[in-house]
CSV table of C-alpha atoms in Angstrom, one decimal:
chain,number,residue,atom,x,y,z
A,339,GLY,CA,-8.0,26.2,17.8
A,340,ALA,CA,-10.0,23.0,17.7
A,341,VAL,CA,-8.0,19.8,18.2
A,342,VAL,CA,-8.9,16.3,17.2
A,343,SER,CA,-6.8,13.5,18.5
A,344,GLN,CA,-6.5,10.1,16.7
A,345,HIS,CA,-4.9,7.1,18.3
A,346,PRO,CA,-2.9,5.0,17.4
A,347,SER,CA,-0.9,6.7,14.7
A,348,ARG,CA,0.5,3.5,13.4
A,349,VAL,CA,-0.5,-0.1,13.9
A,350,ILE,CA,0.8,-3.4,12.5
A,351,CYS,CA,-1.0,-6.5,13.0
A,352,LYS,CA,-1.5,-10.0,11.7
A,353,SER,CA,-4.2,-11.0,9.3
A,354,GLY,CA,-7.5,-11.9,11.2
A,355,THR,CA,-7.1,-9.7,14.1
A,356,SER,CA,-9.3,-6.7,14.9
A,357,VAL,CA,-8.0,-3.2,15.3
A,358,LYS,CA,-9.7,-0.3,17.1
A,359,ILE,CA,-9.0,3.3,16.3
A,360,GLU,CA,-10.0,6.2,18.5
A,361,CYS,CA,-10.9,9.6,17.6
A,362,ARG,CA,-11.4,12.3,20.3
A,363,SER,CA,-12.3,16.0,20.1
A,364,LEU,CA,-10.3,17.6,22.8
A,365,ASP,CA,-11.7,21.0,23.2
A,366,PHE,CA,-15.2,20.9,21.7
A,367,GLN,CA,-18.2,18.7,21.6
A,368,ALA,CA,-18.4,16.9,18.3
A,369,THR,CA,-22.0,16.5,17.1
A,370,THR,CA,-20.7,14.7,14.1
A,371,MET,CA,-17.6,12.6,13.4
A,372,PHE,CA,-16.5,11.3,10.1
A,373,TRP,CA,-14.2,8.4,9.0
A,374,TYR,CA,-12.2,8.5,5.9
A,375,ARG,CA,-9.9,6.1,4.2
A,376,GLN,CA,-7.0,7.3,2.0
A,377,PHE,CA,-4.9,5.3,-0.4
A,378,PRO,CA,-1.4,6.7,-1.3
A,379,LYS,CA,-1.4,9.7,-3.5
A,380,GLN,CA,-5.3,9.7,-3.6
A,381,SER,CA,-8.0,11.8,-2.2
A,382,LEU,CA,-9.9,11.1,1.1
A,383,MET,CA,-12.8,8.7,0.6
A,384,LEU,CA,-15.6,9.0,3.1
A,385,MET,CA,-16.5,5.8,4.8
A,386,ALA,CA,-19.1,6.8,7.3
A,387,THR,CA,-20.7,9.6,9.2
A,388,SER,CA,-21.6,9.2,12.8
A,389,ASN,CA,-23.7,11.3,15.2
A,390,GLU,CA,-23.4,10.9,18.9
A,391,GLY,CA,-25.9,8.3,20.2
A,392,SER,CA,-27.1,7.1,16.9
A,393,LYS,CA,-26.0,4.5,14.3
A,394,ALA,CA,-23.4,5.4,11.8
A,395,THR,CA,-24.4,6.2,8.2
A,396,TYR,CA,-22.2,4.3,5.8
A,397,GLU,CA,-21.3,5.2,2.3
A,398,GLN,CA,-22.2,2.9,-0.4
A,399,GLY,CA,-19.8,0.1,-0.8
A,400,VAL,CA,-18.5,0.2,2.8
A,401,GLU,CA,-19.0,-3.0,4.6
A,402,LYS,CA,-20.8,-2.2,8.0
A,403,ASP,CA,-19.8,-5.4,9.5
A,404,LYS,CA,-16.2,-5.0,8.5
A,405,PHE,CA,-15.9,-1.4,9.8
A,406,LEU,CA,-17.7,-1.0,13.1
A,407,ILE,CA,-18.2,2.6,14.2
A,408,ASN,CA,-19.3,3.7,17.7
A,409,HIS,CA,-20.0,7.2,18.7
A,410,ALA,CA,-20.8,6.8,22.3
A,411,SER,CA,-20.1,10.3,23.5
A,412,LEU,CA,-19.8,13.9,22.1
A,413,THR,CA,-16.0,13.6,22.3
A,414,LEU,CA,-15.3,10.1,21.2
A,415,SER,CA,-15.8,7.9,18.2
A,416,THR,CA,-14.2,4.6,17.4
A,417,LEU,CA,-13.5,2.6,14.2
A,418,THR,CA,-13.0,-1.1,14.6
A,419,VAL,CA,-11.7,-3.0,11.6
A,420,THR,CA,-12.8,-6.5,12.2
A,421,SER,CA,-11.0,-9.5,11.1
A,422,ALA,CA,-8.6,-7.4,9.2
A,423,HIS,CA,-6.9,-8.6,6.0
A,424,PRO,CA,-4.1,-7.2,3.9
A,425,GLU,CA,-6.5,-5.4,1.7
A,426,ASP,CA,-7.7,-3.4,4.6
A,427,SER,CA,-4.2,-1.8,4.9
A,428,SER,CA,-4.6,1.9,4.4
A,429,PHE,CA,-4.4,5.4,6.0
A,430,TYR,CA,-7.6,6.1,8.1
A,431,ILE,CA,-8.5,9.6,9.1
A,432,CYS,CA,-11.2,10.9,11.3
A,433,SER,CA,-12.6,14.3,11.5
A,434,ALA,CA,-15.1,16.1,13.9
A,435,ARG,CA,-17.1,19.2,14.0
A,436,ASP,CA,-19.9,20.9,16.0
A,437,TRP,CA,-22.4,23.3,14.6
A,438,PHE,CA,-19.9,26.1,14.6
A,439,GLN,CA,-16.8,24.6,13.4
A,440,PRO,CA,-15.6,23.4,10.0
A,441,GLN,CA,-14.3,19.8,10.1
A,442,HIS,CA,-11.0,19.3,12.0
A,443,PHE,CA,-9.0,16.3,11.3
A,444,GLY,CA,-7.1,13.8,13.4
A,445,ASP,CA,-3.6,13.0,12.5
A,446,GLY,CA,-4.5,9.7,10.9
A,447,THR,CA,-3.7,6.0,11.6
A,448,ARG,CA,-1.5,4.0,9.2
A,449,LEU,CA,-2.8,0.5,9.3
A,450,SER,CA,-0.7,-2.3,8.0
A,451,ILE,CA,-2.0,-5.9,8.0
A,452,LEU,CA,0.5,-8.6,7.5
B,1026,ALA,CA,-24.7,14.9,-6.3
B,1027,GLN,CA,-21.9,17.4,-5.9
B,1028,THR,CA,-18.6,16.9,-7.6
B,1029,VAL,CA,-15.3,18.7,-7.1
B,1030,THR,CA,-12.5,18.6,-9.8
B,1031,GLN,CA,-9.0,19.5,-9.5
B,1032,SER,CA,-7.5,19.3,-12.9
B,1033,GLN,CA,-3.9,19.8,-12.0
B,1034,PRO,CA,-2.4,16.6,-10.4
B,1035,GLU,CA,0.9,18.3,-9.9
B,1036,MET,CA,2.2,21.9,-9.8
B,1037,SER,CA,5.5,23.4,-9.1
B,1038,VAL,CA,6.7,26.9,-8.1
B,1039,GLN,CA,9.9,28.6,-7.3
B,1040,GLU,CA,10.3,29.8,-3.8
B,1041,ALA,CA,9.0,33.4,-3.2
B,1042,GLU,CA,7.0,33.1,-6.4
B,1043,THR,CA,3.2,32.9,-6.7
B,1044,VAL,CA,1.2,29.9,-7.8
B,1045,THR,CA,-2.6,29.3,-8.4
B,1046,LEU,CA,-4.3,26.0,-7.9
B,1047,SER,CA,-7.4,25.4,-9.7
B,1048,CYS,CA,-10.7,23.9,-8.5
B,1049,THR,CA,-14.1,23.6,-10.1
B,1050,TYR,CA,-17.3,22.1,-8.6
B,1051,ASP,CA,-20.7,21.2,-9.7
B,1052,THR,CA,-23.8,21.8,-7.6
B,1053,SER,CA,-27.4,22.8,-7.9
B,1054,GLU,CA,-27.4,24.3,-4.4
B,1055,SER,CA,-27.2,28.0,-3.6
B,1056,ASP,CA,-26.0,27.7,0.0
B,1057,TYR,CA,-22.7,25.9,0.4
B,1058,TYR,CA,-19.1,26.2,1.8
B,1059,LEU,CA,-15.8,25.7,0.0
B,1060,PHE,CA,-12.5,24.9,1.6
B,1061,TRP,CA,-8.9,24.3,0.7
B,1062,TYR,CA,-7.1,21.8,2.9
B,1063,LYS,CA,-3.3,21.2,2.8
B,1064,GLN,CA,-1.8,17.8,3.6
B,1065,PRO,CA,1.9,17.7,4.0
B,1066,PRO,CA,4.1,14.5,4.0
B,1067,SER,CA,3.0,14.0,7.6
B,1068,ARG,CA,-0.5,13.5,6.2
B,1069,GLN,CA,-2.0,15.8,8.7
B,1070,MET,CA,-5.1,17.6,7.1
B,1071,ILE,CA,-4.7,21.3,7.7
B,1072,LEU,CA,-7.5,23.9,6.9
B,1073,VAL,CA,-5.9,26.6,4.8
B,1074,ILE,CA,-9.0,28.7,3.9
B,1075,ARG,CA,-12.7,28.6,3.7
B,1076,GLN,CA,-15.3,30.6,1.8
B,1077,GLU,CA,-19.0,30.9,2.3
B,1078,ALA,CA,-21.0,30.9,-1.0
B,1079,TYR,CA,-23.2,33.8,0.1
B,1080,LYS,CA,-20.1,36.1,0.5
B,1081,GLN,CA,-19.0,37.9,-2.5
B,1082,GLN,CA,-15.8,38.9,-1.1
B,1083,ASN,CA,-12.9,36.5,-1.7
B,1084,ALA,CA,-11.4,35.0,1.5
B,1085,THR,CA,-7.8,35.8,2.5
B,1086,GLU,CA,-5.6,34.3,5.1
B,1087,ASN,CA,-2.1,35.9,5.1
B,1088,ARG,CA,-0.4,34.6,1.9
B,1089,PHE,CA,-3.3,32.5,0.8
B,1090,SER,CA,-6.3,34.0,-1.0
B,1091,VAL,CA,-9.0,32.6,-3.3
B,1092,ASN,CA,-10.7,33.6,-6.4
B,1093,PHE,CA,-14.3,32.5,-5.9
B,1094,GLN,CA,-16.3,32.7,-9.1
B,1095,LYS,CA,-19.8,31.5,-8.2
B,1096,ALA,CA,-21.3,31.7,-11.5
B,1097,ALA,CA,-18.5,29.8,-13.1
B,1098,LYS,CA,-18.4,27.3,-10.0
B,1099,SER,CA,-14.6,28.0,-9.7
B,1100,PHE,CA,-12.7,28.3,-6.5
B,1101,SER,CA,-9.0,28.7,-7.0
B,1102,LEU,CA,-6.3,29.1,-4.5
B,1103,LYS,CA,-3.5,31.6,-4.9
B,1104,ILE,CA,-0.3,31.2,-2.8
B,1105,SER,CA,1.8,34.2,-2.8
B,1106,ASP,CA,5.6,34.4,-1.7
B,1107,SER,CA,5.7,30.6,-1.7
B,1108,GLN,CA,7.7,28.9,1.0
B,1109,LEU,CA,9.3,25.5,1.2
B,1110,GLY,CA,6.8,24.6,3.9
B,1111,ASP,CA,4.1,25.2,1.5
B,1112,ALA,CA,5.0,21.9,-0.3
B,1113,ALA,CA,2.1,19.5,0.1
B,1114,MET,CA,-0.9,18.0,-1.4
B,1115,TYR,CA,-3.8,20.4,-1.6
B,1116,PHE,CA,-7.4,19.4,-1.6
B,1117,CYS,CA,-10.4,21.5,-2.6
B,1118,ALA,CA,-13.6,20.5,-0.8
B,1119,TYR,CA,-17.2,21.3,-0.9
B,1120,ARG,CA,-19.9,21.3,1.9
B,1121,SER,CA,-23.5,21.7,1.5
B,1122,GLY,CA,-25.2,24.4,3.6
B,1123,ARG,CA,-28.1,22.2,4.2
B,1124,GLU,CA,-28.1,20.7,7.7
B,1125,THR,CA,-29.8,17.6,6.3
B,1126,SER,CA,-26.6,16.9,4.3
B,1127,GLY,CA,-24.9,15.9,7.5
B,1128,SER,CA,-22.1,18.4,6.8
B,1129,ARG,CA,-20.1,15.9,4.8
B,1130,LEU,CA,-17.2,17.2,2.7
B,1131,THR,CA,-16.8,16.2,-0.9
B,1132,PHE,CA,-13.1,16.4,-1.8
B,1133,GLY,CA,-11.3,16.9,-5.1
B,1134,GLU,CA,-8.6,14.6,-6.4
B,1135,GLY,CA,-5.8,16.8,-5.1
B,1136,THR,CA,-2.9,18.8,-6.4
B,1137,GLN,CA,0.6,18.0,-5.4
B,1138,LEU,CA,2.6,21.2,-5.0
B,1139,THR,CA,6.3,21.3,-5.2
B,1140,VAL,CA,8.3,24.3,-4.0
B,1141,ASN,CA,11.7,24.6,-5.6
B,1142,PRO,CA,14.4,26.5,-3.8
C-alpha cells in the first residue's frame, strides 16, 4: 500500500530556532500534500494544502510567514516552523495523495519548543 | 461549508462484542466520499474504511462495516468482534468529489474507543 514517510518523528529545540519537517511519498507521486496540526485529544486541523510546483494554500488563521511550506517535487513537501516559540509546540502530521489514492498519512512529528 | 459531527467523545466495548460509532455530516453536494480513520496511541492515522456517496451498498472491510444513510447524512461505523487492538481514537472524515475542492478532508471531533478485556 501507499506509504508516506515523515521525518523527524520528534524534535525538541530552543525558542527562536527554525525547524524543518519533511514529508515524502515513497511509492507514488503525490499531486497534493496536506499539513495538519493536532492538539492533544483533539481532531486534526488543516493548516495548508500544497500542490507540486505551486504556492501552498493556507487555511484561515494560519500564518504563512510562520509556517513555510515547500512542495518542490512530486514526492517531497517540507514544513518549516520559523522562529518557533513554545505555543508552536504540537503534533504535526502530513498526508499525501494522487488522483487515485485516498489521503495517506505520515506518522507525525511531535514538536516541543523549550 | 461541509461539517462533520461525532457526538460520542468516548465509547467503550467489551472484547468480542460489537460497537457502533456515530457520525453525521452536512453538505449540499451530491458527489463526495466518506472515511473512517483510526488513530491509536502511536498517533499514526490509519484508513479503516471508505464509502463513495454514489454507491448504495455499504462498505465492508473484514470486521468493520458502515451504515451509510445518504438522505439522513449519517455514516456510522460498526466494529464486530472487537479486539484490544481496536482501541484508538476514531475520526470520521468527509471529502468533496469536486476536484476544485483540492481533495481536502474535513474531520469530525473524534471518538475515543476503549476495549475492555
